[in-house]
Coordinates of C-alpha atoms in Angstrom, one line a residue:
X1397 CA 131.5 -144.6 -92.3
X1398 CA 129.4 -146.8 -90.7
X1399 CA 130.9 -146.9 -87.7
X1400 CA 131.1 -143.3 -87.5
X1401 CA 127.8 -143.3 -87.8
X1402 CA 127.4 -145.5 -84.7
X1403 CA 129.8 -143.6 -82.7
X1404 CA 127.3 -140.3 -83.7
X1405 CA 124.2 -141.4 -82.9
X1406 CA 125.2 -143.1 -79.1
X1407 CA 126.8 -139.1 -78.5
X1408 CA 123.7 -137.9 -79.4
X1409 CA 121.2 -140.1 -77.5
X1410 CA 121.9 -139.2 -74.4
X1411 CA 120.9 -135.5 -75.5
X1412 CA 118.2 -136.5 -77.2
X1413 CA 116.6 -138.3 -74.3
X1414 CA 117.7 -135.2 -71.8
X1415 CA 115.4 -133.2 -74.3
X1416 CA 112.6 -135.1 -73.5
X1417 CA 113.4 -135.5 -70.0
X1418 CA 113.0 -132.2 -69.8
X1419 CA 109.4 -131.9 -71.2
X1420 CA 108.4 -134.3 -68.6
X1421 CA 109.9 -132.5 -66.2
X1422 CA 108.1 -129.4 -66.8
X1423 CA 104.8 -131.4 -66.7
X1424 CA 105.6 -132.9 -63.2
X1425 CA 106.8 -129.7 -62.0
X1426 CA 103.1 -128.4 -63.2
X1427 CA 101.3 -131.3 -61.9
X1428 CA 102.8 -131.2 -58.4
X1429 CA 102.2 -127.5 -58.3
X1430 CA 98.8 -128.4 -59.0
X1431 CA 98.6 -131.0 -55.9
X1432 CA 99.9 -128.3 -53.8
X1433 CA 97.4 -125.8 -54.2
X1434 CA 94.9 -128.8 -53.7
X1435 CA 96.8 -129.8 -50.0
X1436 CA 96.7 -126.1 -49.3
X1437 CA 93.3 -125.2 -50.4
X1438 CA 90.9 -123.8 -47.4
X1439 CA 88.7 -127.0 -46.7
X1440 CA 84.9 -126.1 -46.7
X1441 CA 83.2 -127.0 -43.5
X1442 CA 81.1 -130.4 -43.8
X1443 CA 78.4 -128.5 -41.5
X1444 CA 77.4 -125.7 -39.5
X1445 CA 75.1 -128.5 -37.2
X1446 CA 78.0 -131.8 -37.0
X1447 CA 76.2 -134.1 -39.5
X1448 CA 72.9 -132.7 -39.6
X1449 CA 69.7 -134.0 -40.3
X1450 CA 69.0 -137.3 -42.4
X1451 CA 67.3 -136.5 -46.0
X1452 CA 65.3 -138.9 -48.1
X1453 CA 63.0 -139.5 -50.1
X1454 CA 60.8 -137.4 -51.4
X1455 CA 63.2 -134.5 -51.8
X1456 CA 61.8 -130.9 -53.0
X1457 CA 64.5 -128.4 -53.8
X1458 CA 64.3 -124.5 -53.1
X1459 CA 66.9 -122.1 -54.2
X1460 CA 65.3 -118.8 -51.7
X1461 CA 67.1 -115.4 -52.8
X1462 CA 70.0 -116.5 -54.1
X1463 CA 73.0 -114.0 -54.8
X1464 CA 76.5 -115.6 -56.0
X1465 CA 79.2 -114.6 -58.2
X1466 CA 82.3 -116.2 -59.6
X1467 CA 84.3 -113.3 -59.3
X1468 CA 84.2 -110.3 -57.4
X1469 CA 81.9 -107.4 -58.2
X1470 CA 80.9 -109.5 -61.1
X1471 CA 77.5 -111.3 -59.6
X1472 CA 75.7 -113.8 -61.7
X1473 CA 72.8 -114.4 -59.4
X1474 CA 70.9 -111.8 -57.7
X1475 CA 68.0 -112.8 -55.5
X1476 CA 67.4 -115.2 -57.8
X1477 CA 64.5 -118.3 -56.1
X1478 CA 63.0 -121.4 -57.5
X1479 CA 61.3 -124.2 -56.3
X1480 CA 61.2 -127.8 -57.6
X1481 CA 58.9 -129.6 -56.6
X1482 CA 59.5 -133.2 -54.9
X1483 CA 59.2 -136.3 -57.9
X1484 CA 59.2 -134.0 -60.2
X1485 CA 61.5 -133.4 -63.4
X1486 CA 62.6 -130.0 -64.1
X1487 CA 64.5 -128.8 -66.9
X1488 CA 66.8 -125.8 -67.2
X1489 CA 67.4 -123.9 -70.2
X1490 CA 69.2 -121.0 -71.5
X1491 CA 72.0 -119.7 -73.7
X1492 CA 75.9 -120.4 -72.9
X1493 CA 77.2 -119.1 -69.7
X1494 CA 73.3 -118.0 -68.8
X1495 CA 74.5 -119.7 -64.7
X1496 CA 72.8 -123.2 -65.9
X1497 CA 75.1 -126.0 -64.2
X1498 CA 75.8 -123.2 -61.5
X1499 CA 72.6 -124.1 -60.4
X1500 CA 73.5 -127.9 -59.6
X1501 CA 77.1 -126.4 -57.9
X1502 CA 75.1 -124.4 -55.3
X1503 CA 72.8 -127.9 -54.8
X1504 CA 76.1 -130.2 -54.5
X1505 CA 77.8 -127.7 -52.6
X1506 CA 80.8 -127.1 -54.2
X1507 CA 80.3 -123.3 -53.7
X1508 CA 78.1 -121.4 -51.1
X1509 CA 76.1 -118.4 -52.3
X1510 CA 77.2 -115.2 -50.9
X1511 CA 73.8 -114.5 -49.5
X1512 CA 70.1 -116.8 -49.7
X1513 CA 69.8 -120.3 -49.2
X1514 CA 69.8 -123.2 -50.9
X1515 CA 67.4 -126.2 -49.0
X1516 CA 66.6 -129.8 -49.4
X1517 CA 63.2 -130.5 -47.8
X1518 CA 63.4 -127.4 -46.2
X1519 CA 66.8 -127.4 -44.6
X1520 CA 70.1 -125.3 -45.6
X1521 CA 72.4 -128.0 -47.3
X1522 CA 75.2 -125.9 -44.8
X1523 CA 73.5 -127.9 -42.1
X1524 CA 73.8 -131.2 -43.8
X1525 CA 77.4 -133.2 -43.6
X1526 CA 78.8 -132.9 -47.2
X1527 CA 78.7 -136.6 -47.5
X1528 CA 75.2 -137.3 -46.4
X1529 CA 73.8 -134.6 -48.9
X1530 CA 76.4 -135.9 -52.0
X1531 CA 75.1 -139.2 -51.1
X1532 CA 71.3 -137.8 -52.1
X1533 CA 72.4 -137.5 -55.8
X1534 CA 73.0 -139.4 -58.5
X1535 CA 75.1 -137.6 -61.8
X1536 CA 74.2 -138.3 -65.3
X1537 CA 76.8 -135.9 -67.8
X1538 CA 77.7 -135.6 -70.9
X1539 CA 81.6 -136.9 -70.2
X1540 CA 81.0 -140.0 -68.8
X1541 CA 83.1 -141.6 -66.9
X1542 CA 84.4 -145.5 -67.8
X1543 CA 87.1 -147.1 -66.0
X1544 CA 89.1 -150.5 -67.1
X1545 CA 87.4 -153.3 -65.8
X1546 CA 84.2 -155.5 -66.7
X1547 CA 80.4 -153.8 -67.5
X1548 CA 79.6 -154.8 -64.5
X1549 CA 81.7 -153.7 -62.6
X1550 CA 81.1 -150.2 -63.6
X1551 CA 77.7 -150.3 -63.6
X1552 CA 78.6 -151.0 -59.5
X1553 CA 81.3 -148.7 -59.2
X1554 CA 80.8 -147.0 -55.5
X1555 CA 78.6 -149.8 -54.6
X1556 CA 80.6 -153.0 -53.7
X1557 CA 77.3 -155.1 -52.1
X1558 CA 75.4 -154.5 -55.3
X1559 CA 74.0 -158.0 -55.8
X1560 CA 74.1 -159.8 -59.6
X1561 CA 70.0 -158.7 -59.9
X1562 CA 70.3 -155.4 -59.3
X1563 CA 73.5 -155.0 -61.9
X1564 CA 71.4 -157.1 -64.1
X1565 CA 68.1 -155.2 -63.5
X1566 CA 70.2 -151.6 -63.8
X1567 CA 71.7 -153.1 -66.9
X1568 CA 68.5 -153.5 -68.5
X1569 CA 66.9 -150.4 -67.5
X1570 CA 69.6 -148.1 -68.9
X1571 CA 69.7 -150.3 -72.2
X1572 CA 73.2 -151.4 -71.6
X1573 CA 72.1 -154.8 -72.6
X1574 CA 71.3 -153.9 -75.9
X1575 CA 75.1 -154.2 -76.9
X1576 CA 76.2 -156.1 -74.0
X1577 CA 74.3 -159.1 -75.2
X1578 CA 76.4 -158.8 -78.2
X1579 CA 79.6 -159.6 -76.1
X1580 CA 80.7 -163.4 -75.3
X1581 CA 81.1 -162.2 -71.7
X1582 CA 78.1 -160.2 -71.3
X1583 CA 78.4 -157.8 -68.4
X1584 CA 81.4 -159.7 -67.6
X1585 CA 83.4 -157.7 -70.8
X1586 CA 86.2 -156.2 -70.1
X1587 CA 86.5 -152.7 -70.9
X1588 CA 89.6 -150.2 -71.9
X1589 CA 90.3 -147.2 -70.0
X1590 CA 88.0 -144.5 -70.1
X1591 CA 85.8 -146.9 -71.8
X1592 CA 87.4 -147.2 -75.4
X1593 CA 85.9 -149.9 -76.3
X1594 CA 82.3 -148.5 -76.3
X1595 CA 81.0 -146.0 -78.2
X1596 CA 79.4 -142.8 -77.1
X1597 CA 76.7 -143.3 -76.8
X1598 CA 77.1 -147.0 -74.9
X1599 CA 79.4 -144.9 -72.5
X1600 CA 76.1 -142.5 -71.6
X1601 CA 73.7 -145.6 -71.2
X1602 CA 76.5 -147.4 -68.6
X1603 CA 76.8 -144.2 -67.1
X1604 CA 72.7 -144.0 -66.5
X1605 CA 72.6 -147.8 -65.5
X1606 CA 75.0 -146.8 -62.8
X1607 CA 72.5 -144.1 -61.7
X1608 CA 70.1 -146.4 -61.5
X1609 CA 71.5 -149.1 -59.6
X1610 CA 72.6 -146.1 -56.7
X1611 CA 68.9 -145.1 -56.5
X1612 CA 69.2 -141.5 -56.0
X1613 CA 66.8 -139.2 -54.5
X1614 CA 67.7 -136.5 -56.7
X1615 CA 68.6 -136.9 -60.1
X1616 CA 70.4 -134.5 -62.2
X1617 CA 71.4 -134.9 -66.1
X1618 CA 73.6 -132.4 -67.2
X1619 CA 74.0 -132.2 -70.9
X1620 CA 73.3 -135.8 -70.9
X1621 CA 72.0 -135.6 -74.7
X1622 CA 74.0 -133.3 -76.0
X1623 CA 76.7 -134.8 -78.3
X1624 CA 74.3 -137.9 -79.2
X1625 CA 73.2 -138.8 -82.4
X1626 CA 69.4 -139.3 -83.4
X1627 CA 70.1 -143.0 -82.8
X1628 CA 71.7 -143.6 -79.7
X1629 CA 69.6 -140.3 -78.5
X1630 CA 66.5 -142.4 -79.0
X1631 CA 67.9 -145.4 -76.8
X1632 CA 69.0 -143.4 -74.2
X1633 CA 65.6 -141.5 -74.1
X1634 CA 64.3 -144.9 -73.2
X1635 CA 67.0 -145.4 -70.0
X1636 CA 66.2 -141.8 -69.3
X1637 CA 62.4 -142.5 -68.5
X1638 CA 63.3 -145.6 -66.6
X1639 CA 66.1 -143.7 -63.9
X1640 CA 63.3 -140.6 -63.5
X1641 CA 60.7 -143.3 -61.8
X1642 CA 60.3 -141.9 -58.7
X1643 CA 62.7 -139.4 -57.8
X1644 CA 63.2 -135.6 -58.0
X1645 CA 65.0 -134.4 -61.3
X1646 CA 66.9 -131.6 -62.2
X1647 CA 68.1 -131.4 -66.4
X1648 CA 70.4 -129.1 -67.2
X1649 CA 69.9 -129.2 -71.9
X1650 CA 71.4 -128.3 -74.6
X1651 CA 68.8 -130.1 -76.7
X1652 CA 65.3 -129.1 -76.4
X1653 CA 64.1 -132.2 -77.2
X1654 CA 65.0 -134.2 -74.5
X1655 CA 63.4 -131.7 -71.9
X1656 CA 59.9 -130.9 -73.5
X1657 CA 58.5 -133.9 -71.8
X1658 CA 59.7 -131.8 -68.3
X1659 CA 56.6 -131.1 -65.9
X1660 CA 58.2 -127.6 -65.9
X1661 CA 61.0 -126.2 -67.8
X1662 CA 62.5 -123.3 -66.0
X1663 CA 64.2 -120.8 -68.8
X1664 CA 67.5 -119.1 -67.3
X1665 CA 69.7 -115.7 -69.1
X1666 CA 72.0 -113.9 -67.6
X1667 CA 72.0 -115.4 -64.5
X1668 CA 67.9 -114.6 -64.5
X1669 CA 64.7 -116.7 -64.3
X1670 CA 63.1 -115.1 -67.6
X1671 CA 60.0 -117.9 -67.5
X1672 CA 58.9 -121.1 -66.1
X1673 CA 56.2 -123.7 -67.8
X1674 CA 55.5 -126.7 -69.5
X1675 CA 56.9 -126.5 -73.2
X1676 CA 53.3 -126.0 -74.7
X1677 CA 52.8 -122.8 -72.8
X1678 CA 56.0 -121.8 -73.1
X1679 CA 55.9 -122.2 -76.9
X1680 CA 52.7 -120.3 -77.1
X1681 CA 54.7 -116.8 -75.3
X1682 CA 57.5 -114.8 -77.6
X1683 CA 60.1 -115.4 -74.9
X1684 CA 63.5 -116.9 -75.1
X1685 CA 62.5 -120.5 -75.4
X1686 CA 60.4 -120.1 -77.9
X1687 CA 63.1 -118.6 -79.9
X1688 CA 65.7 -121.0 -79.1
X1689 CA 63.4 -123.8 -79.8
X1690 CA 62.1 -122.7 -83.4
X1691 CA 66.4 -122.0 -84.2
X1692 CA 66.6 -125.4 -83.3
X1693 CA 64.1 -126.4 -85.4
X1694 CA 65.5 -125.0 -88.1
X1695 CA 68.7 -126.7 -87.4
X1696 CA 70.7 -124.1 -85.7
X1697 CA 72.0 -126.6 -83.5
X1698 CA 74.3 -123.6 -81.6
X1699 CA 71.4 -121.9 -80.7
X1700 CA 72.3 -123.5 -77.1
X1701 CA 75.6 -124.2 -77.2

C-alpha cells in the first residue's frame, strides 16, 4: 500500500507543479504586457527650450489658469490659479478626489494641463529639462520607500558623495536617531526589504532624513501624517519643522493637525479653490474647513479620507 502510494504521488507531482506553473505564467504574461505598454508609451518631451533655464533657490510656485482633466469631457480643473509664495509652507486641503495630489502632478510634470500654465520662478516647467526641475524637489509620502541595506545608506540613497556628517546631521534632524541609537550598528543597521524591520512610523522619519540630506528647494509632503499614531505623529512633527527651514513647501493632509501651523492653507473641492487663509481665519468662516476640522474634532477621522 505504501508503495502505491509512492508510485501516486510522483504521477501526480508533475501535475501539481504544472498547475502552478501555470499561475505564474499568467502573472508574467501580465507583467510583460505591462512593460510593453511602458516601451511603447509616447515619451513626453524633456523641453520646449533644450534644457532650459537653471532654477534655485528661492522658488515661488504659480499655477495661472489652469484647466486639466483625467478623462475626456470630464475636466477637474477649470481656470483654476494659485500662487505660493517662495519659503513659504502651504497646505492643501479638501475631501477625497477634491484634485489634491493633482496639484503636485502638474508641478512634477507627470501630466501637462490642457490649457494655463504651471511656473517655477516665473517660468513654464515645459521650458525646463524634466531632470533639472525633478531635481528641484524633494518627496516626503505616506508609503515610504525602504530598500535592503544599512540606515545609512538609505538616508543617502540618490546621493553617493553624501559625506558621514551630513548622513549623521540628516539623521538627527529627521529623528532617525532616536531608534537608531538603539541598534549595535547604529546607522550602519542593516535593514529588510521595504524596510521590515522598522516600524511605520521609523520608515516616515528615514524617509524625511533622506529629504533633508538632498536639500530640496521645494518640498512637498503628501499624506505624510496620515496613517501615524499620536506618538510617532508627535516625533515626526519635530523632523517635519527641521526639513521646512528654508525652502518652499507644498502639504498635501489628511490630518488637519499637521497643517494648521501652514502660513496659508489653501482649501480645494471639486477641483475648486473654495478658500485660502491661515487656520485662525479660516476657522472663524462657515466654509468647508471649518466643517471638516470641527468633524475631526469630534473624531470623525474620515471626514478627509
Amino acid at each position: 500500500l505504501l508503495a502505491i502510494n509512492v508510485y501516486i504521488w510522483m504521477a501526480m507531482a508533475p501535475a501539481v507543479h504544472l498547475t502552478s506553473m501555470i499561475g505564474e505564467l499568467n502573472e508574467t504574461i501580465v507583467s510583460l504586457c505591462r512593460i510593453a505598454e511602458i516601451l511603447e508609451a509616447e515619451t513626453m518631451a524633456t523641453s520646449r527650450k533644450g534644457r532650459g533655464p537653471a532654477l534655485s533657490k528661492p522658488c515661488a510656485i504659480e499655477f495661472r489658469d489652469v484647466t486639466f482633466s483625467y478623462a475626456p469631457d470630464v475636466p477637474l480643473y477649470c481656470g483654476l490659479s494659485l500662487k505660493i509664495p517662495a519659503d513659504k509652507m502651504v497646505a492643501v486641503v479638501g475631501p477625497t478626489g477634491c484634485g489634491k495630489t493633482t496639484l503636485v502632478s502638474l508641478l512634477m510634470r507627470y501630466w501637462d494641463p490642457q490649457e494655463g500654465d504651471v511656473l517655477v520662478n516665473g517660468v513654464d516647467v515645459r521650458d525646463v529639462d524634466l531632470g533639472r526641475l525633478r531635481g528641484l524637489f524633494g518627496i516626503v509620502s505616506q508609503d515610504s520607500t525602504v530598500f535592503e541595506g544599512t540606515i545609512a545608506w538609505n538616508i543617502a540613497y540618490g546621493l553617493p558623495h553624501a559625506s558621514r556628517e551630513d548622513i549623521e546631521a540628516a539623521a538627527r534632524a529627521a529623528e532617525v536617531m532616536d531608534f537608531a541609537d538603539k541598534l549595535p550598528e547604529g546607522l550602519d543597521a542593516m535593514l529588510g526589504t521595504r524596510g521590515v524591520k522598522l516600524s511605520l512610523g521609523e520608515r516616515q522619519r528615514l524617509t524625511i532624513a533622506r529629504a533633508i540630506i538632498k536639500d530640496p528647494a521645494i518640498l512637498i509632503m503628501d499624506e505624510a501624517t496620515a496613517a501615524l499614531d499620536s506618538h510617532s505623529e508627535s516625533l515626526i512633527q519635530k523632523a517635519i519643522k527641521n526639513v521646512l527651514k528654508g525652502r518652499t513647501s507644498l502639504v498635501i493632509a489628511h490630518r488637519l493637525t499637521t497643517i494648521t501651523r501652514a502660513d496659508m492653507i489653501v482649501v480645494i473641492d471639486k477641483g475648486k479653490i473654495v478658500d485660502t487663509g491661515r487656520h485662525e481665519e479660516l476657522l472663524t468662516r462657515a466654509g468647508l474647513y471649518s466643517r471638516l476640522y470641527n468633524e475631526l474634532r469630534m473624531g470623525n477621522m474620515e471626514a478627509i479620507s
